[in-house]
C-alpha positions in Angstrom: -71.5 -82.3 -245.3 -68.4 -81.0 -243.5 -65.9 -83.7 -242.5 -68.6 -86.3 -242.7 -70.9 -84.3 -240.4 -74.4 -83.1 -241.2 -74.9 -79.3 -240.8 -78.3 -77.9 -239.6 -79.5 -74.3 -239.5 -82.3 -74.5 -236.9 -84.1 -71.3 -237.7 -84.2 -69.2 -240.9 -86.8 -67.7 -243.2 -87.1 -68.0 -247.0 -89.0 -65.7 -249.2 -89.9 -67.6 -252.4 -91.4 -64.6 -254.1 -89.8 -61.3 -253.1 -86.2 -62.1 -252.4 -83.5 -64.8 -252.7 -85.5 -67.9 -251.8 -83.9 -71.0 -253.2 -80.7 -69.1 -254.1 -80.1 -68.7 -250.3 -80.5 -72.5 -249.9 -77.9 -73.1 -252.7 -75.5 -70.8 -250.9 -76.0 -72.8 -247.7 -75.6 -76.1 -249.5 -72.5 -75.1 -251.4 -70.6 -74.4 -248.2 -71.6 -77.8 -246.7 -75.0 -77.2 -245.2 -77.3 -80.2 -245.3 -80.4 -79.6 -243.3 -82.7 -76.6 -242.7 -85.6 -75.7 -240.4 -87.6 -73.1 -242.3 -89.9 -70.9 -240.2 -92.7 -69.1 -241.9 -92.2 -65.4 -242.2 -94.5 -63.1 -240.2 -97.9 -63.1 -241.9 -98.0 -59.4 -242.6 -94.6 -59.7 -244.5 -96.5 -61.9 -247.0 -99.3 -59.4 -247.3 -101.7 -61.4 -245.1 -103.8 -59.4 -242.6 -105.6 -62.3 -240.9 -109.1 -62.0 -239.5 -109.6 -65.8 -238.8 -107.3 -68.7 -238.1 -107.9 -70.0 -241.6 -106.5 -66.8 -243.1 -103.0 -68.0 -242.0 -103.2 -71.0 -244.3 -101.6 -69.2 -247.4 -98.6 -68.3 -245.2 -98.2 -71.9 -244.0 -98.8 -73.5 -247.4 -96.3 -71.1 -249.1 -93.7 -72.1 -246.5 -94.3 -75.8 -247.1 -93.9 -75.3 -250.8 -90.5 -73.7 -250.4 -89.5 -76.3 -247.9 -90.2 -79.0 -250.5 -88.1 -77.0 -253.1 -85.3 -76.5 -250.6 -85.1 -80.2 -249.8 -84.3 -80.9 -253.5 -81.2 -78.7 -253.2 -79.8 -80.4 -250.0 -77.9 -83.5 -249.2 -80.2 -83.9 -246.3 -83.6 -82.2 -246.2 -85.6 -79.2 -244.9 -88.6 -79.1 -242.6 -91.2 -76.5 -241.9 -91.8 -74.8 -238.6 -95.2 -73.0 -238.6 -96.8 -70.6 -236.2 -97.8 -67.0 -235.5 -95.2 -64.4 -234.8 -95.7 -62.9 -231.4 -95.2 -59.4 -232.8 -98.6 -59.7 -234.5 -100.4 -59.2 -231.2 -99.0 -55.6 -230.9 -100.0 -54.9 -234.6 -103.5 -56.2 -234.0 -103.9 -54.0 -230.9 -102.0 -50.9 -232.0 -102.8 -50.8 -235.7 -106.1 -52.6 -236.1 -107.7 -51.6 -232.8 -108.4 -55.1 -231.5 -108.6 -55.7 -227.8 -105.8 -57.9 -226.4 -108.4 -60.6 -225.8 -109.6 -60.5 -229.4 -106.0 -60.5 -230.6 -105.2 -63.4 -228.4 -108.2 -65.4 -229.8 -107.2 -64.7 -233.4 -103.5 -65.8 -232.8 -104.6 -68.9 -230.9 -106.8 -69.8 -233.9 -103.7 -69.4 -236.1 -101.7 -71.7 -233.8 -104.6 -74.2 -234.0 -104.4 -74.2 -237.8 -100.5 -74.5 -237.7 -101.0 -77.6 -235.5 -103.1 -79.2 -238.2 -100.1 -79.2 -240.5 -97.9 -80.8 -237.8 -100.5 -83.4 -237.2 -100.7 -84.1 -241.0 -96.9 -84.5 -241.1 -96.4 -81.4 -243.3 -94.6 -79.5 -240.6 -92.1 -80.6 -238.0 -92.7 -78.1 -235.2 -94.7 -75.0 -234.0 -93.5 -71.4 -233.5 -94.9 -69.0 -230.9 -93.5 -66.7 -228.2 -94.0 -63.3 -226.7 -92.7 -59.8 -227.5 -89.0 -59.0 -227.0 -89.9 -55.4 -226.3 -91.9 -53.5 -223.6 -95.6 -53.9 -223.9 -98.6 -53.3 -221.6 -99.5 -56.0 -219.1 -102.6 -57.0 -220.9 -100.7 -57.5 -224.1 -98.0 -59.4 -222.3 -100.5 -61.7 -220.6 -102.4 -62.3 -223.8 -99.1 -63.2 -225.5 -98.3 -65.7 -222.8 -101.7 -67.3 -223.3 -101.0 -67.7 -227.0 -97.7 -69.3 -226.2 -99.4 -71.7 -223.8 -101.8 -72.7 -226.5 -98.8 -73.7 -228.6 -97.5 -75.8 -225.7 -100.8 -77.6 -225.4 -100.6 -78.6 -229.0 -97.0 -79.5 -228.6 -97.9 -81.8 -225.7 -100.7 -83.4 -227.6 -98.8 -83.9 -230.9 -95.4 -84.7 -229.4 -93.8 -81.9 -231.4 -91.3 -79.2 -230.4 -92.2 -75.5 -230.1 -89.8 -72.8 -231.1 -90.1 -69.5 -229.2 -89.4 -65.9 -230.1 -89.0 -64.1 -226.7 -87.1 -61.5 -224.9 -83.4 -62.0 -224.4 -82.8 -64.1 -221.3 -80.5 -66.7 -219.8 -83.3 -68.1 -217.6 -86.7 -69.1 -219.0 -87.4 -71.8 -216.4 -90.9 -70.5 -215.8 -91.8 -70.8 -219.4 -90.4 -74.3 -219.5 -92.5 -75.2 -216.5 -95.6 -74.0 -218.4 -94.7 -76.3 -221.2 -94.2 -79.2 -218.8 -97.6 -78.4 -217.2 -99.1 -78.8 -220.8 -97.5 -82.1 -221.3 -94.6 -80.8 -223.4 -91.1 -81.7 -222.1 -88.9 -78.7 -221.4 -86.2 -79.9 -223.7 -88.7 -79.7 -226.6 -89.1 -76.0 -226.1 -86.5 -74.2 -228.2 -85.4 -70.6 -227.5 -84.7 -69.0 -230.9 -82.0 -66.3 -231.0 -80.4 -67.6 -227.9 -77.1 -66.9 -226.3 -74.7 -69.7 -225.4 -76.2 -70.2 -221.9 -79.8 -70.8 -221.1 -81.8 -72.4 -218.2 -85.1 -74.0 -219.1 -85.6 -74.5 -222.9 -83.0 -75.8 -225.4 -81.1 -72.8 -226.8 -80.9 -72.3 -230.5 -77.7 -70.3 -230.5 -77.2 -67.4 -232.9 -74.1 -68.4 -234.8 -71.7 -65.7 -233.6 -68.3 -66.9 -232.4 -68.6 -65.6 -228.8 -72.0 -67.2 -228.3 -70.9 -70.5 -229.8 -67.8 -70.6 -227.6 -69.9 -70.4 -224.5 -72.3 -73.1 -225.8 -69.5 -75.4 -226.8 -67.7 -75.1 -223.5 -70.8 -75.9 -221.5 -71.4 -79.3 -223.2 -75.2 -78.9 -222.7 -77.6 -79.6 -225.7 -77.8 -76.7 -228.1 -78.6 -75.9 -231.7 -77.2 -73.4 -234.2 -79.1 -70.9 -236.3 -78.8 -67.7 -238.4 -82.3 -66.2 -238.2 -81.7 -65.3 -241.9 -84.7 -63.2 -242.8 -84.5 -63.1 -246.6 -85.8 -59.6 -246.8 -84.9 -57.4 -249.8 -85.3 -54.2 -247.7 -82.8 -55.5 -245.1 -80.3 -57.5 -247.1 -77.6 -57.5 -244.4 -79.9 -58.1 -241.4 -79.2 -60.8 -238.9 -76.8 -63.6 -240.3 -76.5 -64.9 -243.9 -77.3 -68.4 -245.0 -73.6 -69.3 -245.3 -72.9 -68.6 -241.6 -73.7 -71.9 -240.0 -71.5 -74.0 -242.3 -68.7 -71.5 -241.8 -69.1 -71.6 -238.0 -69.1 -75.4 -238.1 -65.7 -75.4 -239.9 -64.4 -72.9 -237.3 -65.6 -75.1 -234.4 -64.0 -78.1 -235.9 -60.7 -76.3 -236.6 -60.7 -75.3 -232.9 -61.2 -78.8 -231.6 -64.9 -78.7 -230.9 -65.9 -81.9 -232.6 -68.1 -83.0 -229.8 -69.9 -79.6 -229.8 -70.6 -80.0 -233.5 -72.0 -83.5 -233.1 -74.1 -82.2 -230.2 -75.6 -79.3 -232.2 -76.1 -81.1 -235.5 -76.8 -84.8 -234.6 -77.7 -85.3 -230.9 -79.7 -82.3 -230.1 -81.9 -82.3 -233.3 -82.8 -86.0 -232.5 -83.5 -85.1 -228.8 -85.6 -82.1 -229.5 -87.3 -82.8 -232.9 -87.0 -86.6 -233.2 -85.1 -86.1 -236.5 -82.1 -88.2 -237.6 -79.8 -85.9 -239.5 -77.4 -88.8 -240.3 -80.0 -91.2 -241.6 -81.6 -88.4 -243.8 -78.2 -87.9 -245.4 -77.9 -91.5 -246.2 -81.4 -91.7 -247.6 -80.6 -88.9 -250.1 -77.4 -90.5 -251.4 
C-alpha cells in the first residue's frame, strides 16, 4: 500500500517462461503495488499459431497460472484478463493467407473460449479490440465484428471488456456497440488511453502529462503500464515499478481524490472488484 491506499496496475503482461515473470511482480510489490490485472500475451508470442478456438487454451491457462503465482506476492491480489489480440487478424490474413472472414471466425472462437474462463470465475474480464494501424476495409470490418462478439459475451456474463484500439479521445460509437450488446459503456475499458476519453473508461498510460489531465477532469479512470515482459524489448512501454511511483507523485501533488478514483472507485465500478476488501482479506 501507499499511504493506506491500494495500488492497481490495470494492464500489464507477464511472461512466466521467457523473461522476468514473478520478479516483475516483486518489483511492483516492493514499491507499494497491491493489485494487478494481467492480460495474456499475444498468442504468437507464446508460440501458439491457433487453428481453432481451443488452440488458445494453453495461452489462457498459462496466464491463469502466473496470475495465481502473482497473487501470492501481493498484499492484494491479481486477476486474469483473457482474449485475442487484434493484431492477430492481420497476421492471419497477411502471413497465413486466411480470408478476413475466416480470420474473424477463428478469433471469435478464441473469444468464445476466453469467455468460458470468465464464466468459470478463473478470469475477471475479456480483451479484444481492433488494429491501431492502417488496414484494408475488410480487415477493419472483421476486427470490429470480433470486438462486438466480445461485447456480447461481456453483456451476457456481466464482465468488463478491455480494448486495444487506435489512439483516440472519442470512442462513443464503440461504446454504443457495447450498449447495444447489453454491456454498459463504463465497463468498456480503453487500454493505453490518454487522460481524456469519451465513451469507454480510460485506462491511462502512467505518464505524468496524461495523468495530470485525467486527475484534473475528475472522471473515472484507471492507471496502467502495459509492461510487456519481453526479453527482446526490455525497455519497451513502462516498467512494473511505474504505477506505484506515479501514485506517490500524485499524492505528493495533492491528487488524493484522483488516486482513490483510479484505485478504489473505478475498479469497483468497472470490474466489480473491491481493492480495499481484498487487501484486508490478505492481512
